XYZ file of C-alpha atoms in Angstrom:
710
model
C -51.849 18.893 14.459
C -50.608 18.839 10.859
C -53.703 20.798 9.801
C -53.009 23.447 12.440
C -49.422 23.785 11.216
C -50.587 24.219 7.616
C -53.047 26.913 8.578
C -50.442 28.672 10.740
C -48.011 28.714 7.809
C -50.704 30.020 5.469
C -51.678 32.699 7.953
C -48.054 33.763 8.424
C -47.493 33.905 4.695
C -50.644 35.932 4.251
C -49.525 38.392 6.929
C -46.142 38.824 5.231
C -47.780 39.426 1.891
C -50.072 41.988 3.475
C -47.108 43.853 4.968
C -45.214 43.754 1.681
C -48.272 45.021 -0.134
C -48.740 47.818 2.403
C -45.157 49.094 2.361
C -44.281 48.288 -1.216
C -47.632 48.846 -2.842
C -48.583 52.289 -1.587
C -47.933 53.866 -4.963
C -50.099 51.277 -6.719
C -52.958 51.741 -4.282
C -52.803 55.485 -4.590
C -53.044 55.275 -8.360
C -56.206 53.216 -8.073
C -57.859 54.920 -5.116
C -59.508 57.752 -6.977
C -61.180 55.388 -9.425
C -62.727 53.503 -6.513
C -63.830 56.781 -4.955
C -65.359 57.793 -8.243
C -67.255 54.504 -8.475
C -68.547 54.872 -4.904
C -69.582 58.490 -5.361
C -71.307 57.740 -8.649
C -73.370 55.040 -6.995
C -74.482 57.483 -4.338
C -75.395 60.176 -6.822
C -72.400 62.352 -5.861
C -69.833 63.672 -8.270
C -66.529 64.867 -6.870
C -64.224 66.222 -9.582
C -60.641 65.079 -9.294
C -57.649 66.976 -10.704
C -56.021 63.746 -11.899
C -59.165 62.392 -13.559
C -58.084 59.881 -16.185
C -61.109 60.242 -18.504
C -61.907 63.494 -20.327
C -64.802 65.487 -18.881
C -67.442 66.995 -21.114
C -69.869 69.828 -20.370
C -72.708 67.917 -22.014
C -74.545 65.379 -19.843
C -74.500 63.004 -22.812
C -70.847 62.884 -23.671
C -69.612 62.169 -27.205
C -67.894 58.956 -28.108
C -64.111 58.854 -27.732
C -62.201 55.815 -29.052
C -60.463 53.987 -26.243
C -57.095 54.029 -27.995
C -57.088 57.853 -27.880
C -57.316 57.866 -24.116
C -54.515 57.524 -21.623
C -54.280 54.039 -20.191
C -55.748 54.234 -16.699
C -53.509 51.377 -15.580
C -50.329 52.931 -16.974
C -48.701 52.989 -13.550
C -49.329 49.296 -12.947
C -46.678 46.766 -13.915
C -47.970 44.362 -16.577
C -46.489 40.876 -16.553
C -45.679 39.000 -19.787
C -48.532 36.596 -19.076
C -50.969 39.490 -18.708
C -49.749 40.852 -22.020
C -50.439 37.497 -23.666
C -53.849 37.322 -22.053
C -54.623 40.785 -23.335
C -54.586 39.378 -26.846
C -57.161 36.709 -26.050
C -60.876 37.170 -26.512
C -61.373 37.477 -22.759
C -59.316 40.606 -22.348
C -59.550 42.451 -25.665
C -62.060 44.961 -24.355
C -60.653 45.158 -20.846
C -59.936 48.868 -21.204
C -63.537 49.636 -22.095
C -65.500 52.127 -20.058
C -68.641 54.037 -20.935
C -66.586 57.048 -22.014
C -64.379 55.006 -24.318
C -66.511 52.214 -25.779
C -70.023 53.639 -25.812
C -71.432 56.141 -28.303
C -73.594 58.507 -26.268
C -74.803 60.370 -29.344
C -77.089 57.453 -30.238
C -79.058 58.166 -27.062
C -79.401 61.921 -27.414
C -82.212 62.092 -29.934
C -84.578 59.312 -28.895
C -83.559 58.606 -25.317
C -82.844 55.140 -23.987
C -84.290 52.750 -26.560
C -83.256 49.097 -26.891
C -83.300 47.132 -30.137
C -83.392 43.332 -30.224
C -82.078 41.693 -33.394
C -84.702 39.659 -35.287
C -84.466 35.961 -34.515
C -82.777 34.039 -37.285
C -84.538 31.031 -38.735
C -83.159 27.732 -37.487
C -81.270 29.222 -34.543
C -81.966 27.464 -31.258
C -82.752 29.703 -28.311
C -83.032 28.366 -24.768
C -86.155 29.232 -22.794
C -84.155 31.371 -20.369
C -82.846 33.545 -23.184
C -86.294 33.734 -24.742
C -87.516 35.087 -21.412
C -84.788 37.727 -21.447
C -85.700 38.861 -24.951
C -89.413 38.842 -24.096
C -88.749 41.042 -21.063
C -86.940 43.591 -23.229
C -89.550 43.538 -25.989
C -92.329 44.020 -23.440
C -90.631 46.935 -21.714
C -91.035 50.643 -22.310
C -87.455 50.727 -23.623
C -88.065 48.509 -26.631
C -87.966 49.752 -30.202
C -88.303 47.727 -33.403
C -86.438 50.413 -35.357
C -82.636 50.100 -35.093
C -82.191 53.719 -36.192
C -83.978 54.772 -32.991
C -81.884 52.542 -30.731
C -79.361 53.514 -28.097
C -78.583 49.908 -27.094
C -78.567 46.652 -29.076
C -79.170 43.101 -27.842
C -78.372 39.953 -29.828
C -81.061 37.416 -30.647
C -78.285 34.803 -30.740
C -78.324 32.856 -27.487
C -75.203 33.791 -25.495
C -76.354 32.599 -22.066
C -74.562 29.242 -21.920
C -71.042 29.283 -23.375
C -69.957 25.974 -21.843
C -68.918 23.834 -24.822
C -70.122 20.697 -23.053
C -73.616 22.088 -22.601
C -76.462 21.066 -24.948
C -77.486 24.746 -24.989
C -74.145 25.807 -26.463
C -74.502 27.705 -29.757
C -71.788 26.794 -32.233
C -70.068 29.128 -34.700
C -71.122 32.137 -32.691
C -67.982 34.021 -33.604
C -68.766 34.144 -37.322
C -72.495 34.682 -36.730
C -71.857 37.749 -34.598
C -69.295 39.213 -36.946
C -71.724 38.927 -39.860
C -74.324 41.182 -38.191
C -74.359 44.477 -40.077
C -75.076 46.491 -36.921
C -72.407 44.794 -34.792
C -69.835 47.589 -35.220
C -67.267 45.767 -33.065
C -69.834 45.454 -30.290
C -70.207 49.154 -29.628
C -73.467 49.985 -27.787
C -74.238 46.263 -27.539
C -75.223 44.317 -24.434
C -74.446 40.601 -24.113
C -76.169 38.434 -21.504
C -74.213 35.456 -20.164
C -74.742 33.006 -17.296
C -72.133 30.315 -17.971
C -68.730 30.640 -19.609
C -65.752 28.347 -19.981
C -65.793 24.611 -19.432
C -64.189 21.835 -17.450
C -61.538 21.753 -16.036
C -60.493 25.430 -15.977
C -63.858 27.195 -16.289
C -62.346 30.371 -17.703
C -64.580 33.324 -18.488
C -64.104 33.056 -22.229
C -67.492 33.353 -23.960
C -66.131 31.843 -27.153
C -66.167 34.923 -29.365
C -64.688 38.400 -29.435
C -67.145 40.685 -27.619
C -65.264 43.733 -28.882
C -66.571 46.859 -27.178
C -69.822 45.272 -26.021
C -71.001 45.410 -22.425
C -71.482 42.205 -20.478
C -74.441 41.447 -18.245
C -72.808 38.401 -16.704
C -73.191 36.017 -13.786
C -70.140 34.752 -11.886
C -67.828 37.393 -13.288
C -64.533 37.829 -11.491
C -63.267 41.151 -10.206
C -60.257 40.715 -12.484
C -62.376 40.786 -15.620
C -65.241 42.999 -14.435
C -65.083 46.460 -16.008
C -66.438 48.945 -13.426
C -69.296 51.168 -14.566
C -69.393 49.289 -17.857
C -70.315 45.653 -17.237
C -73.282 44.621 -15.081
C -73.064 41.731 -12.635
C -76.303 39.728 -12.663
C -77.348 36.784 -10.467
C -77.168 33.237 -11.718
C -80.727 32.024 -12.193
C -82.138 28.646 -13.178
C -84.235 27.795 -16.217
C -87.233 27.527 -13.878
C -86.939 31.119 -12.707
C -90.288 32.881 -13.389
C -90.384 35.104 -16.463
C -92.559 37.712 -14.753
C -93.925 38.325 -11.288
C -92.221 35.720 -9.142
C -92.929 34.613 -5.606
C -92.652 37.002 -2.714
C -89.989 36.474 -0.077
C -90.491 33.833 2.605
C -90.371 36.368 5.427
C -94.029 36.642 6.406
C -93.530 38.210 9.826
C -90.715 39.424 12.045
C -89.566 37.366 15.012
C -88.032 39.029 18.047
C -85.286 38.131 18.703
C -84.499 37.411 15.040
C -82.282 34.392 15.727
C -83.300 31.041 14.273
C -82.437 27.382 14.831
C -79.206 27.596 12.819
C -76.769 30.471 12.859
C -75.031 29.540 9.575
C -75.836 26.863 6.971
C -74.688 25.532 3.624
C -75.517 22.378 1.711
C -73.932 21.593 -1.645
C -71.364 19.742 -3.706
C -67.741 19.287 -2.704
C -65.285 19.118 -5.555
C -62.526 16.554 -5.089
C -60.266 17.773 -7.883
C -59.832 20.779 -10.095
C -60.646 24.440 -9.687
C -62.792 25.342 -6.705
C -61.995 22.171 -4.764
C -60.011 23.888 -2.001
C -62.870 26.260 -1.201
C -65.558 23.800 -0.170
C -63.110 21.168 1.071
C -62.276 23.479 3.966
C -65.853 23.913 5.197
C -65.696 20.937 7.551
C -63.337 22.923 9.797
C -66.221 25.264 10.663
C -69.076 22.747 10.793
C -70.100 21.953 14.381
C -73.351 20.074 13.737
C -75.311 22.378 16.042
C -75.878 25.993 15.020
C -73.245 26.002 12.251
C -74.188 23.305 9.751
C -72.051 23.255 6.598
C -72.720 20.097 4.593
C -70.971 18.876 1.469
C -71.174 15.768 -0.651
C -68.671 14.372 -3.095
C -71.337 12.040 -4.502
C -71.805 13.673 -7.872
C -70.461 13.097 -11.351
C -69.855 9.750 -13.037
C -66.446 8.944 -11.551
C -66.626 10.487 -8.101
C -65.658 7.189 -6.426
C -62.331 7.186 -8.280
C -61.370 10.395 -6.503
C -63.105 9.905 -3.134
C -61.070 10.819 -0.094
C -61.229 9.636 3.533
C -63.988 12.096 4.398
C -66.413 11.271 1.576
C -68.416 8.529 3.279
C -68.786 10.462 6.495
C -69.698 13.674 4.646
C -72.262 11.893 2.457
C -73.947 10.352 5.506
C -74.146 13.682 7.289
C -75.352 15.346 4.084
C -78.383 13.051 3.830
C -79.551 13.809 7.383
C -80.661 17.362 6.617
C -83.367 18.727 4.362
C -82.120 21.656 2.312
C -85.358 23.663 2.382
C -85.787 23.134 6.120
C -82.275 24.421 6.705
C -82.840 27.404 4.462
C -86.031 28.444 6.233
C -84.555 28.046 9.707
C -81.180 29.735 9.281
C -80.104 33.191 10.347
C -77.319 33.311 7.744
C -76.599 31.252 4.627
C -73.047 30.785 3.395
C -72.476 31.149 -0.356
C -69.002 29.702 -1.014
C -67.581 29.891 -4.473
C -67.538 26.710 -6.494
C -66.210 25.635 -9.860
C -66.625 28.880 -11.716
C -65.214 31.274 -9.136
C -62.487 29.797 -6.971
C -61.203 32.076 -4.219
C -57.645 32.319 -2.907
C -58.886 34.312 0.091
C -61.133 31.666 1.621
C -59.317 31.924 4.955
C -61.187 35.197 5.413
C -64.474 33.304 5.114
C -63.354 30.916 7.861
C -63.704 33.844 10.279
C -67.438 33.958 9.539
C -68.672 32.121 12.669
C -67.075 34.665 15.002
C -68.085 37.513 12.702
C -71.754 36.620 12.444
C -72.037 35.966 16.185
C -70.916 39.552 16.778
C -73.712 41.063 14.664
C -76.349 42.733 16.808
C -79.894 41.407 16.644
C -81.218 44.752 15.397
C -78.792 44.535 12.493
C -79.826 40.949 11.737
C -83.475 41.968 11.593
C -82.693 44.918 9.320
C -80.579 42.728 7.024
C -83.325 40.106 6.846
C -85.920 42.703 5.900
C -83.597 44.180 3.303
C -83.085 40.786 1.641
C -86.848 40.536 1.149
C -86.976 43.986 -0.419
C -84.046 43.284 -2.758
C -85.527 39.931 -3.794
C -88.952 41.318 -4.584
C -87.672 44.518 -6.213
C -84.919 43.161 -8.451
C -84.471 39.375 -8.477
C -87.760 37.472 -8.176
C -88.225 37.144 -11.959
C -86.222 37.211 -15.167
C -88.058 40.377 -16.146
C -86.923 42.207 -13.010
C -83.314 41.104 -13.499
C -83.385 42.339 -17.106
C -85.125 45.630 -16.321
C -82.722 46.290 -13.446
C -79.825 45.753 -15.834
C -81.289 48.192 -18.350
C -82.041 50.795 -15.678
C -78.446 50.598 -14.413
C -77.130 51.211 -17.912
C -79.586 54.073 -18.410
C -78.302 55.691 -15.205
C -74.768 55.495 -16.550
C -75.786 57.209 -19.771
C -77.869 59.973 -18.209
C -75.734 60.670 -15.151
C -77.339 64.040 -14.487
C -80.597 62.284 -13.500
C -79.215 58.967 -12.279
C -80.747 57.367 -9.194
C -78.796 57.442 -5.954
C -78.270 54.663 -3.417
C -81.308 55.678 -1.359
C -83.608 55.084 -4.327
C -82.024 51.740 -5.211
C -81.979 50.448 -1.625
C -85.271 51.731 -0.238
C -88.817 50.809 -1.088
C -90.207 50.920 -3.767
C -86.806 50.633 -5.485
C -85.208 51.855 -8.683
C -87.602 50.173 -11.121
C -90.567 52.238 -9.945
C -88.820 55.568 -9.310
C -88.270 57.049 -12.752
C -85.676 59.853 -12.713
C -87.167 61.385 -15.862
C -90.049 62.564 -13.701
C -87.853 64.519 -11.308
C -84.342 64.534 -9.896
C -85.631 65.743 -6.505
C -86.681 63.032 -4.059
C -89.255 65.324 -2.500
C -91.310 65.103 -5.696
C -92.002 61.426 -5.021
C -94.453 60.235 -2.338
C -92.060 57.701 -0.785
C -89.372 59.866 0.809
C -91.170 62.536 2.847
C -90.032 60.976 6.133
C -86.428 60.569 4.953
C -86.274 64.217 3.904
C -88.198 65.527 6.903
C -90.926 66.921 4.661
C -94.599 67.343 5.408
C -97.094 65.937 2.905
C -98.667 68.429 0.471
C -101.212 70.827 1.948
C -103.245 71.392 -1.234
C -104.769 69.292 -3.996
C -105.871 69.723 -7.584
C -109.296 68.344 -8.423
C -109.413 66.694 -11.861
C -112.975 66.098 -13.061
C -113.406 63.749 -16.000
C -116.326 65.027 -18.118
C -117.748 62.913 -20.943
C -121.355 64.164 -21.321
C -122.577 67.521 -22.732
C -123.374 70.363 -20.390
C -127.072 70.956 -21.000
C -128.354 72.026 -17.585
C -127.106 74.087 -14.683
C -128.377 71.392 -12.329
C -126.130 68.658 -13.682
C -124.089 66.710 -11.083
C -120.789 67.847 -12.588
C -121.485 71.468 -11.681
C -122.557 70.599 -8.144
C -119.437 68.487 -7.785
C -117.251 71.334 -9.029
C -118.691 73.737 -6.472
C -118.343 71.241 -3.613
C -114.678 70.573 -4.437
C -113.904 74.261 -4.878
C -115.218 75.033 -1.364
C -112.667 72.700 0.226
C -110.059 74.542 2.280
C -107.420 72.307 0.700
C -108.362 72.878 -2.947
C -105.791 74.819 -5.004
C -107.480 74.555 -8.391
C -109.921 72.533 -10.453
C -109.202 71.012 -13.840
C -112.067 69.810 -15.991
C -110.876 67.285 -18.565
C -113.401 67.672 -21.397
C -113.506 64.275 -23.131
C -116.970 64.862 -24.559
C -117.653 64.735 -28.292
C -119.549 68.021 -28.055
C -117.722 71.383 -28.178
C -116.468 73.032 -25.025
C -119.179 74.954 -23.141
C -118.888 78.714 -23.041
C -116.904 80.083 -20.127
C -119.965 81.650 -18.491
C -121.609 78.215 -18.237
C -119.180 77.217 -15.490
C -119.999 78.402 -11.947
C -117.920 81.092 -10.257
C -115.528 79.700 -7.642
C -112.862 80.959 -5.265
C -110.213 78.803 -6.957
C -109.146 78.735 -10.608
C -111.100 76.434 -12.928
C -109.158 75.222 -15.964
C -110.954 73.373 -18.744
C -108.740 71.118 -20.887
C -110.081 69.568 -24.043
C -108.729 66.067 -24.469
C -106.894 65.672 -27.750
C -107.563 61.986 -28.228
C -110.551 61.884 -25.843
C -109.717 58.370 -24.700
C -110.122 56.955 -21.223
C -106.406 56.842 -20.388
C -106.117 60.579 -21.014
C -107.516 61.232 -17.537
C -104.213 59.954 -16.148
C -101.864 61.954 -18.344
C -99.252 63.982 -16.399
C -100.677 67.383 -17.318
C -98.425 70.361 -16.634
C -101.509 72.212 -15.414
C -101.547 70.045 -12.278
C -99.513 72.243 -9.946
C -99.943 70.211 -6.736
C -98.588 66.793 -5.791
C -102.029 65.664 -4.604
C -104.751 64.876 -7.147
C -108.433 64.481 -6.329
C -109.715 62.331 -9.192
C -113.458 62.633 -9.854
C -115.974 61.211 -12.296
C -118.442 63.802 -13.551
C -121.393 62.025 -11.901
C -119.780 61.575 -8.484
C -121.710 62.984 -5.541
C -119.455 64.291 -2.761
C -119.829 66.977 -0.153
C -117.112 69.448 0.777
C -116.813 67.782 4.190
C -116.181 64.396 2.588
C -113.519 65.904 0.350
C -111.781 67.547 3.321
C -111.760 64.372 5.380
C -110.469 62.180 2.555
C -107.610 64.596 1.932
C -106.548 64.722 5.584
C -106.442 60.921 5.587
C -104.361 60.898 2.390
C -101.819 63.224 4.006
C -100.974 60.369 6.377
C -100.705 57.854 3.506
C -99.400 59.870 0.529
C -98.127 56.814 -1.370
C -101.546 55.142 -1.493
C -104.926 55.655 -3.126
C -107.427 57.030 -0.612
C -111.101 57.357 -1.439
C -114.696 56.267 -1.199
C -116.058 53.691 -3.674
C -114.423 50.306 -2.984
C -114.354 47.107 -5.016
C -112.745 43.702 -4.559
C -111.207 40.818 -6.462
C -111.345 37.074 -5.866
C -110.116 33.842 -7.376
C -112.876 31.882 -9.130
C -111.949 28.209 -8.709
C -114.640 26.995 -11.076
C -113.371 29.163 -13.936
C -109.728 29.256 -12.817
C -109.516 32.982 -13.306
C -109.690 36.205 -11.362
C -113.067 37.713 -10.650
C -114.268 41.257 -9.947
C -117.064 42.140 -7.563
C -118.864 45.274 -6.467
C -120.743 43.550 -3.654
C -120.631 45.032 -0.183
C -118.378 42.679 1.738
C -116.062 42.800 4.751
C -112.976 43.533 2.680
C -111.875 45.353 -0.458
C -108.785 45.593 -2.664
C -109.525 48.589 -4.910
C -110.712 52.162 -4.450
C -112.158 53.485 -7.684
C -110.649 56.672 -9.076
C -114.095 58.208 -9.591
C -113.709 59.624 -6.084
C -110.147 59.166 -4.853
C -106.998 61.062 -3.921
C -103.493 59.995 -4.899
C -100.086 61.454 -5.731
C -99.715 62.921 -9.206
C -96.572 60.836 -9.769
C -98.902 57.953 -10.529
C -100.098 59.870 -13.601
C -96.513 59.764 -14.845
C -96.097 56.082 -14.000
C -99.402 55.194 -15.674
C -98.359 57.032 -18.838
C -94.700 56.001 -19.028
C -94.304 52.729 -17.125
C -97.305 50.710 -18.281
C -97.163 49.149 -21.762
C -99.164 50.554 -24.653
C -101.052 47.253 -24.945
C -102.790 47.708 -21.582
C -103.593 51.376 -22.171
C -104.916 50.586 -25.643
C -107.206 47.968 -24.132
C -108.547 50.524 -21.676
C -109.133 53.050 -24.440
C -110.836 50.587 -26.760
C -113.208 49.421 -24.027
C -113.602 52.887 -22.489
C -113.408 50.946 -19.256
C -111.054 49.559 -16.590
C -108.743 52.575 -16.263
C -109.520 52.700 -12.542
C -108.712 49.004 -12.123
C -105.411 49.439 -13.952
C -104.452 52.374 -11.737
C -105.162 50.256 -8.641
C -103.023 47.432 -10.054
C -100.182 49.869 -10.647
C -100.244 51.550 -7.234
C -100.523 48.250 -5.350
C -97.650 46.796 -7.409
C -95.495 49.774 -6.439
C -96.427 50.064 -2.766
C -97.144 46.387 -1.961
C -100.038 47.822 0.071
C -103.807 48.044 -0.328
C -105.657 51.324 -0.917
C -107.492 53.022 1.934
C -111.239 53.402 2.051
C -112.689 56.275 4.042
C -116.116 56.704 5.566
C -118.600 54.465 3.818
C -120.662 56.164 1.152
C -123.164 53.547 0.150
C -125.193 55.758 -2.129
C -122.212 56.299 -4.503
C -123.187 53.812 -7.216
C -126.943 53.963 -6.793
C -127.074 57.767 -6.801
C -125.062 58.316 -9.926
C -126.878 55.590 -11.847
C -130.211 57.120 -10.948
C -129.176 60.595 -12.019
C -127.471 59.740 -15.301
C -129.577 56.750 -16.281
C -128.392 55.082 -19.492
C -125.813 57.798 -20.087
C -123.643 56.249 -17.402
C -121.226 53.512 -18.398
C -122.265 51.694 -15.229
C -125.616 50.985 -16.887
C -123.938 49.195 -19.807
C -124.664 45.435 -19.515
C -121.220 44.644 -20.942
C -119.472 46.895 -18.449
C -119.164 44.285 -15.696
C -118.044 41.503 -18.087
C -115.356 43.786 -19.498
C -114.014 44.481 -16.048
C -113.739 40.749 -15.371
C -111.677 40.380 -18.529
C -109.503 43.358 -17.633
C -108.625 41.823 -14.269
C -107.099 38.751 -15.898
C -105.309 40.637 -18.670
C -103.706 42.984 -16.158
C -102.710 40.125 -13.837
C -101.119 38.332 -16.782
C -98.950 41.317 -17.674
C -97.827 41.926 -14.099
C -97.091 38.219 -13.751
C -98.988 37.990 -10.466
C -101.954 39.548 -8.682
C -100.693 42.779 -7.068
C -104.020 43.732 -5.472
C -104.101 43.241 -1.707
C -107.219 42.858 0.422
C -107.870 45.117 3.372
C -110.525 45.199 6.082
C -109.649 48.687 7.288
C -111.911 51.699 6.854
C -110.996 55.079 8.318
C -113.741 57.199 9.850
C -113.509 60.579 11.578
C -112.909 60.459 15.313
C -116.272 60.517 17.108
C -117.991 59.270 13.960
C -121.358 57.787 15.026
C -120.361 58.208 18.688
C -123.111 59.163 21.109
C -121.875 62.683 21.744
C -123.125 66.070 20.719
C -122.898 66.726 16.984
C -121.319 70.062 17.834
C -118.228 68.287 19.160
C -117.602 66.518 15.849
C -115.271 68.046 13.268
C -116.780 66.306 10.236
C -120.366 66.430 11.426
C -121.852 66.770 7.943
C -120.704 63.266 6.996
C -123.172 61.728 9.439
C -126.037 63.665 7.924
C -125.623 62.166 4.465
């Protein structure tokens, strides 16, 4: 009864405060509303100019730096208490006014784009493994530069992750160490990563040094201290969180209906005293021991028995009955109550959760569950993804004219794989045709990779060129001349109904076949090796299949990978088996965006390996596309003579005849898997054939009849 009275009083007081805020705080809310609208519209890629915009607007997409003290205070209409004024002088609040327009120098990013510099590690400085993983992720990314004069953003090598003074990972004298850095410049254009700040008993958000005008990528940051469109809120991750790759989500299949054994669960510590104690102490009011299981234990810390209350023994007994992982895997919803570092004065709202979650429709639950798997795999499953997501968010803030909208961030394949530098129009990417109501491309560009001299008019490359040119879907043919011999005279190439463009490779390396050439005018690319043997009918059929799967690689020659237990490494096989995981780009169709991703997303180390070996470029492209789509390629009608035919015609000139070729491809598999942090290739047992293929009907009734005659 006493508990009910206390909650009734709290509820009444809350209602009164809400009414006072509504009637007396209209002016305050109005002064803040447009900034919230601006934040929402910016996230959705929309920009609505406001006549009372607080920050100056510039015609240039990369706006110049304006010192924050020259700008009007955006909170000028808000009453500031004496305590807030005192807090403003502390290290926590010194840069509270900072926004991108006031504390970031955009001019550093104009010349060289978004490049990130990591300070050299100082001898004798201890760096926790988690922070080493963060720095490694930056240094292995396409954003990294070792030249500070080229940098747009700077990251400290001093470990700032754990700023709890009681932690063994705490770095002492950080204030003086940071101030002594000659590039510090009061933190301008700097990014500071932090997971833990403050210490017992108050757990404030003080990181122990003046961050100046630096941005924070911080876990457990309060809304009071978070600077919108300046700081980045990151998840709290453990020291065991994978550096790269990471496990996929636990959702292996969808269950209908999507309800599980428990509706709502939580299992964790209950704090008996200090900040955060009220939050989890109230959970027992909601716990029913059936479909809502909220378990807490006060059995932690050295002196917990000194502070134990009347519920401790009962709570501890109940706590031990349940397995945490079993609860997690069998729950529809998981409660995430704030603990020590983020106490909440609005926990009564969370007490309404049981009635709220029971009102959610099953379709919505299924959609939410699927979305959690996407978000986990796209942004949170590894330290690298968390870091790259942080950098991409900052890049979007700098280059607002090409920033990604909410559809890109919240729909597969996600913001890390959709690079806005390629295009600001979603229709130029292969993932959004259905969302935009667009039909897949109706034409393709054939790109033939030529590496041997043209000495005879009967060479396979000329036959291949003619066959591709006769396709009703062919818009043009590009011959990439990567041969050491000079370009053949124009009259040596056969006459065709479509344009034939011959490009001489500048570097003549293997990766050059996947450069995003401006000459490619179609979204679809038919990639061909010079010694490939394909008929026009095969080309037509493969393209019509690709139109149904424009985000994947579709083609003929298939290969597979496997795990070799004896050698504890990945293996590569060209044997004819019942499944495959790669379609070689010697005869395949894919979207030209993958040329851009191959050239700009993959690290130079992998492309250099391909170029030095003159091998494995097709394997690397398959790794990339499968990593993006989380899907296997698609093999079309079996063409068994592919390898045998081309080896017979080109003899020792073919790289397939090189005895080291196969061994190199084995090595490539493991190097690529190491960089990705996991094996992205996915096996498939599906092959697509034309309707009526091999059926016992008249050949005249079959659309792709020539395929059966091969």
